[in-house]
Short mmCIF file of C-alpha atoms and ligand atoms in Angstrom, two decimals:
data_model
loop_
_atom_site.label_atom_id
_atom_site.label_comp_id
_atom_site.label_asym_id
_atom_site.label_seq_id
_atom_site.Cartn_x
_atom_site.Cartn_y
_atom_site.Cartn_z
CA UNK A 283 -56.38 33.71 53.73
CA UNK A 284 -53.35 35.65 51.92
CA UNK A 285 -55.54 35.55 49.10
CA UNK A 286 -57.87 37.87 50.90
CA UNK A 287 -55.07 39.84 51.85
CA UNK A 288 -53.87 40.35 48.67
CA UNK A 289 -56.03 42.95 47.09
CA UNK A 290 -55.33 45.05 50.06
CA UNK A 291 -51.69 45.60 49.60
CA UNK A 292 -51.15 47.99 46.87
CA UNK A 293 -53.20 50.19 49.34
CA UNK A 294 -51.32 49.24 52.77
CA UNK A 295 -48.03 49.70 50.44
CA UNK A 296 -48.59 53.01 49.40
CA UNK A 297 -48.30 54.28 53.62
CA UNK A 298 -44.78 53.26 53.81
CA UNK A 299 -41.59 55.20 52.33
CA UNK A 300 -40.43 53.26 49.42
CA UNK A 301 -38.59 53.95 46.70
CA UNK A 302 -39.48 53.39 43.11
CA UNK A 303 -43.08 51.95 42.27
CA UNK A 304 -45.37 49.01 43.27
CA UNK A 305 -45.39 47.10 40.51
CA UNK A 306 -46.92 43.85 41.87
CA UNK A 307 -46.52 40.88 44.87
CA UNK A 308 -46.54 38.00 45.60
CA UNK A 309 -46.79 35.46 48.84
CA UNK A 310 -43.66 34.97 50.11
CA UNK A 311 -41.93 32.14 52.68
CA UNK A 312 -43.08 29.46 54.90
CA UNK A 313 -43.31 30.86 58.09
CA UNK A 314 -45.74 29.90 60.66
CA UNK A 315 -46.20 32.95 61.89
CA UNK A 316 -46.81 36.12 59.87
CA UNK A 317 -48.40 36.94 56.58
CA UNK A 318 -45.14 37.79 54.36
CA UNK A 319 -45.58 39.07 50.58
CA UNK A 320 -43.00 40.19 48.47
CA UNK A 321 -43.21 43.65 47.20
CA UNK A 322 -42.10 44.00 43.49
CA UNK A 323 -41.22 47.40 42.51
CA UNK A 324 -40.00 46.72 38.38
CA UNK A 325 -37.51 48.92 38.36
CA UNK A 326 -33.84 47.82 38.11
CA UNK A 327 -32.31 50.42 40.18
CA UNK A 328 -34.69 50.25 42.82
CA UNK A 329 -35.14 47.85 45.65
CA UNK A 330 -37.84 45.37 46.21
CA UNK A 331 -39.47 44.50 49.70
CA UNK A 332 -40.92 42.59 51.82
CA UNK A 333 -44.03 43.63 53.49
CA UNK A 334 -45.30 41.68 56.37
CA UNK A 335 -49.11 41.78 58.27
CA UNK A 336 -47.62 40.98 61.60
CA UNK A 337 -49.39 38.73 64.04
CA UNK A 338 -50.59 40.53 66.95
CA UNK A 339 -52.50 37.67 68.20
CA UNK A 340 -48.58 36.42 69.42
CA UNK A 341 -47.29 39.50 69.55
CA UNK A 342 -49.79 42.10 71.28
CA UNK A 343 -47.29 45.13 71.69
CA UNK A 344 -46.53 45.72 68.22
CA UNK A 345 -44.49 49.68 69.07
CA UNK A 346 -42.26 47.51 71.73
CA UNK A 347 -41.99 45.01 69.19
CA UNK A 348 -40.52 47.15 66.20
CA UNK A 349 -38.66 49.30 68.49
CA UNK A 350 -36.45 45.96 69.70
CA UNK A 351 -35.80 45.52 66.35
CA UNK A 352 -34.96 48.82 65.08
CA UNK A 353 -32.36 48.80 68.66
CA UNK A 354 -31.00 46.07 67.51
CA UNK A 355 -30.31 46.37 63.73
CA UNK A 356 -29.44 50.00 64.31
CA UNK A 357 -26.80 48.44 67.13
CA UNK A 358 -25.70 45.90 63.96
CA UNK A 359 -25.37 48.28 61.56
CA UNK A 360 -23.13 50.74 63.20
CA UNK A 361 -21.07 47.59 64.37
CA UNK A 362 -20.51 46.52 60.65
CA UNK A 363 -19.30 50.06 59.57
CA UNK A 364 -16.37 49.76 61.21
CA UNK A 365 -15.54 45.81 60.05
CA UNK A 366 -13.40 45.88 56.75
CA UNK A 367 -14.91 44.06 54.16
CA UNK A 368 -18.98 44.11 55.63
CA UNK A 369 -22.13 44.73 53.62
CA UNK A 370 -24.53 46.40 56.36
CA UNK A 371 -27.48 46.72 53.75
CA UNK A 372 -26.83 42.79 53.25
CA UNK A 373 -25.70 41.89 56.40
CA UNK A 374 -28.71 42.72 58.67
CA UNK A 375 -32.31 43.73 58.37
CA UNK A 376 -33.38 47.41 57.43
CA UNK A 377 -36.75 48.59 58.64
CA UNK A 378 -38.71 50.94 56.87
CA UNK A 379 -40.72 53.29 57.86
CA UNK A 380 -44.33 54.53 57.07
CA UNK A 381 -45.25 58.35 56.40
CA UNK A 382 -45.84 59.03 59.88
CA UNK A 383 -42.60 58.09 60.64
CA UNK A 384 -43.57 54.52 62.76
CA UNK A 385 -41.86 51.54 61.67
CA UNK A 386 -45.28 50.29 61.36
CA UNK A 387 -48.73 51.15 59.84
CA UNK A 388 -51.87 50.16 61.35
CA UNK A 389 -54.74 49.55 58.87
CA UNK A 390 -58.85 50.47 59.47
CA UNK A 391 -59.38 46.57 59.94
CA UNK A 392 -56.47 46.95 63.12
CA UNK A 393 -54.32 44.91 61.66
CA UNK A 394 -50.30 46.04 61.49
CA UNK A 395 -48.15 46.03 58.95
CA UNK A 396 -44.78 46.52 58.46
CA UNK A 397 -41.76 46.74 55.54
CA UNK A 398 -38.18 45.40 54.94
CA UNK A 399 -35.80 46.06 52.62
CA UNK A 400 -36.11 43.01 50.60
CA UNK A 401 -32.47 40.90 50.69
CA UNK A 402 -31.71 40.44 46.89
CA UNK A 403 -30.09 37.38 45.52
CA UNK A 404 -30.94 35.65 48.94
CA UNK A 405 -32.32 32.28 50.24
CA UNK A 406 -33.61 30.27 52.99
CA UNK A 407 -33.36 26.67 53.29
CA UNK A 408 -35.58 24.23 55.05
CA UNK A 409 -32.91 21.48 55.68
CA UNK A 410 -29.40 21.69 55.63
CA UNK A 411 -27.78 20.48 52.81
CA UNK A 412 -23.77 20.14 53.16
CA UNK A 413 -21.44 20.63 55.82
CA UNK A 414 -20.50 24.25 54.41
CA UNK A 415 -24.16 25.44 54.95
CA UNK A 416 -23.96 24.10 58.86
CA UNK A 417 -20.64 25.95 58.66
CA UNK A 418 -22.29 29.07 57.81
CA UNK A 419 -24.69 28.56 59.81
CA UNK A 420 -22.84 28.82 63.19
CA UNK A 421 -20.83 31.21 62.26
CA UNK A 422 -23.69 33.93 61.43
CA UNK A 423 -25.07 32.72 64.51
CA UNK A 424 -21.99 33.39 66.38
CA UNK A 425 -21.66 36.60 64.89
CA UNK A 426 -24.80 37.77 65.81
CA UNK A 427 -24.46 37.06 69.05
CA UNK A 428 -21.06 38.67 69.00
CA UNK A 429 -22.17 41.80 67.34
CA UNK A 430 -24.43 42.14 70.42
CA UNK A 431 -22.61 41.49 73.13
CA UNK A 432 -21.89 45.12 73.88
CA UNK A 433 -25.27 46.10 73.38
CA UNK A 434 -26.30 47.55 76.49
CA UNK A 435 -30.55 47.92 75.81
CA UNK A 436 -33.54 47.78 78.10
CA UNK A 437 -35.30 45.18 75.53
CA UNK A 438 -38.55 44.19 75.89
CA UNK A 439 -39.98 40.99 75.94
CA UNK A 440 -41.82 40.68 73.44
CA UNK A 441 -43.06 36.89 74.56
CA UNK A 442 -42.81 36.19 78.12
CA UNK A 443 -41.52 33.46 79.58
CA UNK A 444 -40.85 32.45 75.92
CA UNK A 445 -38.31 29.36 76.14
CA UNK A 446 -39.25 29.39 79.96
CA UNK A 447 -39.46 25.01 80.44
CA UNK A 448 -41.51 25.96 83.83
CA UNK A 449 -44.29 28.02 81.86
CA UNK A 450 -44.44 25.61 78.84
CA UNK A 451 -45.05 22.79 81.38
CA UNK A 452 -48.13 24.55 82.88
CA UNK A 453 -49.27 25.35 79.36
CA UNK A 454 -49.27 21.77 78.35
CA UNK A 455 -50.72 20.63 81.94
CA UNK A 456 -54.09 23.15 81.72
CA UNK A 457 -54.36 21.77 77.85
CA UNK A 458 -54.47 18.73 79.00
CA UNK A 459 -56.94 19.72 81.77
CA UNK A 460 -59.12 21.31 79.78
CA UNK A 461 -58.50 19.03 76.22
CA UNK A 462 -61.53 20.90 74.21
CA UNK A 463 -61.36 18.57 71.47
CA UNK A 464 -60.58 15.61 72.86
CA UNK A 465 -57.65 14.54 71.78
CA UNK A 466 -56.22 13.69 74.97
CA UNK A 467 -56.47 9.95 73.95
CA UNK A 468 -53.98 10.54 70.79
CA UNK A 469 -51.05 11.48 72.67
CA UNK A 470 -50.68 8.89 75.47
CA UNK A 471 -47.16 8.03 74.53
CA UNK A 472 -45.99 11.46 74.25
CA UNK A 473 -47.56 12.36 78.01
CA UNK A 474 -45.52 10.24 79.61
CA UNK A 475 -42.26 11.28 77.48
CA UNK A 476 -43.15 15.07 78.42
CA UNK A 477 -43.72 14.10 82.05
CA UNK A 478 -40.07 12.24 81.89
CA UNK A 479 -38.36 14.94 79.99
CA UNK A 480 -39.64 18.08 82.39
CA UNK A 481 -38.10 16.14 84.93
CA UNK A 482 -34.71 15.47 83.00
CA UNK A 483 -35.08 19.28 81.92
CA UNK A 484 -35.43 20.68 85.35
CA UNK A 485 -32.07 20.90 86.53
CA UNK A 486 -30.85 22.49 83.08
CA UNK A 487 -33.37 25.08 83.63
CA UNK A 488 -32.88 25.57 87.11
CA UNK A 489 -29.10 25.86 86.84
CA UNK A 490 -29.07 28.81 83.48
CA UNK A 491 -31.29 30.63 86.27
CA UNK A 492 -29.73 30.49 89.41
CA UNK A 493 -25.88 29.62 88.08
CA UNK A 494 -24.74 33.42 87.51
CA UNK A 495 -24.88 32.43 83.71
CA UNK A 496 -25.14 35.93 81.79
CA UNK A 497 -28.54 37.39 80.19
CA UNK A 498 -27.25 38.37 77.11
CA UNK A 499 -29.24 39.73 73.71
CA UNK A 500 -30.08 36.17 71.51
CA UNK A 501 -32.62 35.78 68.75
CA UNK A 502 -34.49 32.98 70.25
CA UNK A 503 -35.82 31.81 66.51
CA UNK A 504 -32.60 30.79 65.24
CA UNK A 505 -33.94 27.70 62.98
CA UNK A 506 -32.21 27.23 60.09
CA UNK A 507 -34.97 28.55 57.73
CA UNK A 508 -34.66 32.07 59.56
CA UNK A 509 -30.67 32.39 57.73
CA UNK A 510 -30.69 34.08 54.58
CA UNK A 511 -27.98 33.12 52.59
CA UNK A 512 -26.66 34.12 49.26
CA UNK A 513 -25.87 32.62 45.74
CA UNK A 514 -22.39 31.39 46.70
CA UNK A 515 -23.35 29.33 50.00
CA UNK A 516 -22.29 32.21 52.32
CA UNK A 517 -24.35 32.79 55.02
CA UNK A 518 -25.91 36.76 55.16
CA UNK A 519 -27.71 37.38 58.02
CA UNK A 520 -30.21 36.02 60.92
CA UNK A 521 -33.79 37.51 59.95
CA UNK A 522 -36.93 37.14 61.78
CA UNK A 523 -36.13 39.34 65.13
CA UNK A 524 -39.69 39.65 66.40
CA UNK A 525 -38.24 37.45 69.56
CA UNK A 526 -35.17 39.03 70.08
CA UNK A 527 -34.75 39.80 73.62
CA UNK A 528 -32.89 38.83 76.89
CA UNK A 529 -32.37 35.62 77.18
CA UNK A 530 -29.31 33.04 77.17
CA UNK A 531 -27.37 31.70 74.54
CA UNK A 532 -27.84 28.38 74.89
CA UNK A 533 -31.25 29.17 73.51
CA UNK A 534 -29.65 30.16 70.07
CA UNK A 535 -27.46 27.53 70.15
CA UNK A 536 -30.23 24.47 70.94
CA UNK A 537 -32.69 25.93 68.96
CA UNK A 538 -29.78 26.01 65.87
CA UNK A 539 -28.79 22.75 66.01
CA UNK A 540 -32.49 21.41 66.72
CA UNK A 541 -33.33 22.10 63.13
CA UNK A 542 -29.84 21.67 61.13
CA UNK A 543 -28.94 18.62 62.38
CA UNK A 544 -31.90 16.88 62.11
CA UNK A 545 -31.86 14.56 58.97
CA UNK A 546 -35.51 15.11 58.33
CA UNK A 547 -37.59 18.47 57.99
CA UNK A 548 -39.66 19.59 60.77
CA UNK A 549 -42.33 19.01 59.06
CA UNK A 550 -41.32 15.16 58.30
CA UNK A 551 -44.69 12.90 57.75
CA UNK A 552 -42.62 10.03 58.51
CA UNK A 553 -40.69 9.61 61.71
CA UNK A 554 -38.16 6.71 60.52
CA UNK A 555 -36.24 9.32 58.47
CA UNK A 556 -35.45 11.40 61.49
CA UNK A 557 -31.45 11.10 62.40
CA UNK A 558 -29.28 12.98 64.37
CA UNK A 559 -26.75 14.47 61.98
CA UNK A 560 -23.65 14.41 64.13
CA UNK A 561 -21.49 15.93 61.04
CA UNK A 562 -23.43 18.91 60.40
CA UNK A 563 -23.14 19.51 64.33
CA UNK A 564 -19.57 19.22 64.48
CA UNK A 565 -19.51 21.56 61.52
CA UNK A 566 -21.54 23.95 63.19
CA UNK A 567 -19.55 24.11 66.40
CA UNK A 568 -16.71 24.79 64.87
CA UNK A 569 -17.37 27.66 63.57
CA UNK A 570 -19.92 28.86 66.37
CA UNK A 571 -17.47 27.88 68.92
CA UNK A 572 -14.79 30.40 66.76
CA UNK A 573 -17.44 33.66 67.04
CA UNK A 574 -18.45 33.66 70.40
CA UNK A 575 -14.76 32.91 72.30
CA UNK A 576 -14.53 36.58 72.83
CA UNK A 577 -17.38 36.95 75.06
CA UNK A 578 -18.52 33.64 76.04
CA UNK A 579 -18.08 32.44 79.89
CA UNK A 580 -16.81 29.10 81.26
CA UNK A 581 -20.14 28.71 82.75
CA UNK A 582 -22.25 29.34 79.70
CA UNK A 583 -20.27 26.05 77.97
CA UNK A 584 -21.00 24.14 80.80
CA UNK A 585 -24.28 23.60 79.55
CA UNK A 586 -23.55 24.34 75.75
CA UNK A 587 -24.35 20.69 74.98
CA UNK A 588 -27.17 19.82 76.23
CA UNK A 589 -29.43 23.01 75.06
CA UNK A 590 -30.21 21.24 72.16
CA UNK A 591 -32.28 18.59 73.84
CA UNK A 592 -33.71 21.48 76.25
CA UNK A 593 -34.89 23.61 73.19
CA UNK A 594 -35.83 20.70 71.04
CA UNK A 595 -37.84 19.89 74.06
CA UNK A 596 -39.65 23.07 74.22
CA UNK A 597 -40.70 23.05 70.61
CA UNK A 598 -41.62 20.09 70.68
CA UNK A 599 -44.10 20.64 73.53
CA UNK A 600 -45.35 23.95 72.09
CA UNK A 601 -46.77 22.03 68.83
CA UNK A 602 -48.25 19.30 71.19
CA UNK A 603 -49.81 21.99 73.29
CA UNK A 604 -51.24 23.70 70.17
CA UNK A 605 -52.45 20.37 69.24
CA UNK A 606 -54.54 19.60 72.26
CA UNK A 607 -55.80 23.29 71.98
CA UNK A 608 -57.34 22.84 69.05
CA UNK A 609 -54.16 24.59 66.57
CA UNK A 610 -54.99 27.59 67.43
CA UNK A 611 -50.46 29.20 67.44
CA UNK A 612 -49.11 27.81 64.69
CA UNK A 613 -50.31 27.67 61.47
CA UNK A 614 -51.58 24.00 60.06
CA UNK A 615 -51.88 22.51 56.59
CA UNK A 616 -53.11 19.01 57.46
CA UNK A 617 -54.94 17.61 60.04
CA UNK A 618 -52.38 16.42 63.03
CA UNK A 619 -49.93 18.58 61.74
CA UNK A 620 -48.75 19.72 65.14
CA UNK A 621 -49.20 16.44 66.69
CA UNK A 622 -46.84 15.17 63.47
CA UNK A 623 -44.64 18.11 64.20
CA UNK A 624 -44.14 17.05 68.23
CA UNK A 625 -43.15 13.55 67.23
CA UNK A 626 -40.78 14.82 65.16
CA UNK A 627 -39.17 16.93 68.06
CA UNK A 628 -39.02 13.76 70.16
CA UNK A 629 -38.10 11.48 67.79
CA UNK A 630 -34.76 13.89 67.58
CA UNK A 631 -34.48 13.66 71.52
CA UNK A 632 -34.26 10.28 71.78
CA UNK A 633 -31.63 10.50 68.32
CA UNK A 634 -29.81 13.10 70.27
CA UNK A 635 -29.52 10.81 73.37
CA UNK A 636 -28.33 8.14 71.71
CA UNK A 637 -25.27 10.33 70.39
CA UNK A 638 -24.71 12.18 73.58
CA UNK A 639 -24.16 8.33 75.12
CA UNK A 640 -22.17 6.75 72.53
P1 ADP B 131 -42.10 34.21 59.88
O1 ADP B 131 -41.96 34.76 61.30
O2 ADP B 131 -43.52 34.07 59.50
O3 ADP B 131 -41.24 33.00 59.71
P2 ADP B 131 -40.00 35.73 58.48
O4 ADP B 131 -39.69 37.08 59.04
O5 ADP B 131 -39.06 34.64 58.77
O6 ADP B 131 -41.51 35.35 58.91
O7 ADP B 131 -40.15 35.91 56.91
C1 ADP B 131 -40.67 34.90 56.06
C2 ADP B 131 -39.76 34.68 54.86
O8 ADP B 131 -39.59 35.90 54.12
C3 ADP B 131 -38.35 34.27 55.22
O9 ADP B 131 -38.25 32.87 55.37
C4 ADP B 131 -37.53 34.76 54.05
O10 ADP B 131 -37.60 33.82 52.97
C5 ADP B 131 -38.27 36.02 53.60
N1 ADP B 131 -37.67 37.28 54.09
C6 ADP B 131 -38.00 37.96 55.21
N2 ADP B 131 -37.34 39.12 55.29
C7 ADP B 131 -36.54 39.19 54.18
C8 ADP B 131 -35.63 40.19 53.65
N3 ADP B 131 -35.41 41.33 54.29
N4 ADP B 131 -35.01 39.93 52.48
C9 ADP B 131 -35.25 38.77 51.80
N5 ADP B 131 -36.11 37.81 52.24
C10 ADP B 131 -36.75 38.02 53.40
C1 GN1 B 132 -42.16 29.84 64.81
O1 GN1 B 132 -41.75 32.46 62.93
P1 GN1 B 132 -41.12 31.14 62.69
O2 GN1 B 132 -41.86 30.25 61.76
O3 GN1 B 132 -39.65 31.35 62.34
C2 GN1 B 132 -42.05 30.15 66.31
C3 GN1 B 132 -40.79 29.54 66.87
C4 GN1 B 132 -40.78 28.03 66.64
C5 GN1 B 132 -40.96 27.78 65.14
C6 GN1 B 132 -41.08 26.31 64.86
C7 GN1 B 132 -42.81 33.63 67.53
O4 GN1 B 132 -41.06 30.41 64.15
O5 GN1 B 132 -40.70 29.75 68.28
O6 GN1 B 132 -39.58 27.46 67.07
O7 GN1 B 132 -42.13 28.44 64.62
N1 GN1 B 132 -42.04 31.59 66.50
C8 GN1 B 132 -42.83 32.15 67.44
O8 GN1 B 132 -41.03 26.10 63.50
O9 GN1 B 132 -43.55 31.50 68.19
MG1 MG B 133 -39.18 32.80 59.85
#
């Protein structure tokens, strides 16, 4: 598929404002949701990029889309000026825009496209590997959500009902209904743990809606692969802001320590080496716990520690879902890979239990 895509760029490219040359690209990243290349320009002075066809099948407002974005790293940005010591061009995404002055370009085939400033001397990590990284992990997560808690933005959403347990649950219920491929019959276990945990789940969800708990500005992607982080360990900036929107922090939090502290890669073929990393958690809270004590509510911590289960949960479903209908979200590379993926998720439930009751 990016193959395809490939020959197109130098064209798509040539619509946005870049400086220096194209000198060449390459695929780029492992996420499961856009088409990302990297955008070489050759030239030592001059910045590479990363150019990205965005997914409009998930996202189908693309102008709301980029304009949350631009809000919100134009909100960063000015925030950063004014702390000693800060890197804005490092420290947050910068959008750039094409020749008609949208932050995005619109090809003849319909699709969209859109440029970064490409992050040099940065990296993404599938797993956690020390307790630094989980270090730096909640504390850029913490800042973030710091650096926009004065953010006062009608955002929109770009996903509705996006970490919404209620939604999910009908989701999974009409795949199930409906089970086009029949694979119903592969995932008896898991329907009765899903059944089990929507009731565990309930109250939590219930209670962040109706408990006076504040809507505040969070990511809602915050797994660990969306941190870019530099040479030295330290921890740059949150990337991947195509969901940021209202929504509650415990959603940032859960959906943080959902992929660092789990032993084993999401993508884990084998279940056995899934663990619940209770060091890299502790590491993380520490300094997450540090960023957001300016802001954050005695209500919001009140269910801090159990929105990792709730988000884990939700993921979780969302691959099973996508497994019954056929894989049609997120992208596969071997057969069962979402069904793989789900047991995965509940595999770290059940680890995550078994820490919250010892
Ligand atoms: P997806 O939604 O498909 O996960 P991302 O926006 O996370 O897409 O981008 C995919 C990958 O591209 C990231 O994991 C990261 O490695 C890289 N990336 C994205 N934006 C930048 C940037 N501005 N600078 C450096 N690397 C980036
Ligand atoms: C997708 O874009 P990416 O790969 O960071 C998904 C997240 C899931 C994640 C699971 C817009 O994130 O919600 O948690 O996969 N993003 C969207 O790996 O659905
Ligand atoms: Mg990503």
């Amino acid at each position: 598929m990016q193959s395809d895509l490939l020959y197109r760029i130098p064209s798509i490219i040539s619509y946005f404002l870049i400086k220096g040359n194209y000198s060449g690209c390459e695929p780029y990243g492992s996420g499961h949701i856009h088409d990302t290349f990297l955008i070489r320009t050759g030239q030592k002075e001059m910045p590479d990029y990363i150019l990205q066809k965005i997914n409009n099948h998930i996202f189908r407002d693309i102008p709301a889309l980029m304009e949350n974005i631009q809000i919100v790293t134009s909100h960063i940005r000015k925030r950063l000026i004014s702390i000693p010591g800060s890197n804005p061009d490092r420290e947050t995404l910068m959008c750039i825009p094409a020749n008609n002055g949208q932050l995005y370009y619109q090809d003849s085939q319909s699709d969209y496209w859109r440029v970064y400033q490409y992050i040099n001397d940065s990296y993404t990590y599938q797993k956690v590997s020390d307790v630094h990284q989980a270090f730096e992990a909640g504390r850029i997560i913490g800042r973030f959500q710091a650096l926009l808690s004065d953010l006062d933005a009608n955002l929109h959403e770009t996903i509705p009902g996006f970490h919404d347990l209620f939604k999910r649950e009908m989701e999974f219920d009409k795949a199930v209904m409906d089970d086009p491929l029949n694979r119903l019959l592969n995932i008896r276990e898991e329907y009765t743990f899903v059944k089990a945990q929507c009731d565990k789940l309930r109250e939590m969800s219930d209670e962040l809606h109706t408990l006076g708990i504040p809507v505040r500005v969070t990511h809602n992607d915050t797994k660990f692969n969306n941190i870019l982080f530099d040479s030295d360990g330290r921890a740059l900036c949150l990337i991947d802001l195509d969901t940021v929107m209202h929504g509650y922090i415990h959603y940032d939090y859960g959906d943080a320590i959902r992929t660092l502290a789990n032993s084993a890669s999401e993508d884990e073929e084998d279940i056995e080496n899934v663990h619940f990393n209770h060091i890299f958690y502790e590491a993380f809270n520490r300094s997450y716990l540090q960023e957001v004590e300016s802001f954050f509510t005695p209500e919001e911590r009140k269910w801090l520690p159990f929105s990792p289960n709730y988000m884990t949960f939700i993921i979780g479903l969302r691959f099973l879902t996508d497994y019954l209908n056929g894989d049609k979200y997120f992208k596969i590379h071997r057969p069962e890979h979402n069904l793989k993926r789900a047991r995965v998720q509940f595999r770290l439930i059940r680890c995550i239990e078994e820490y919250q009751s010892s």
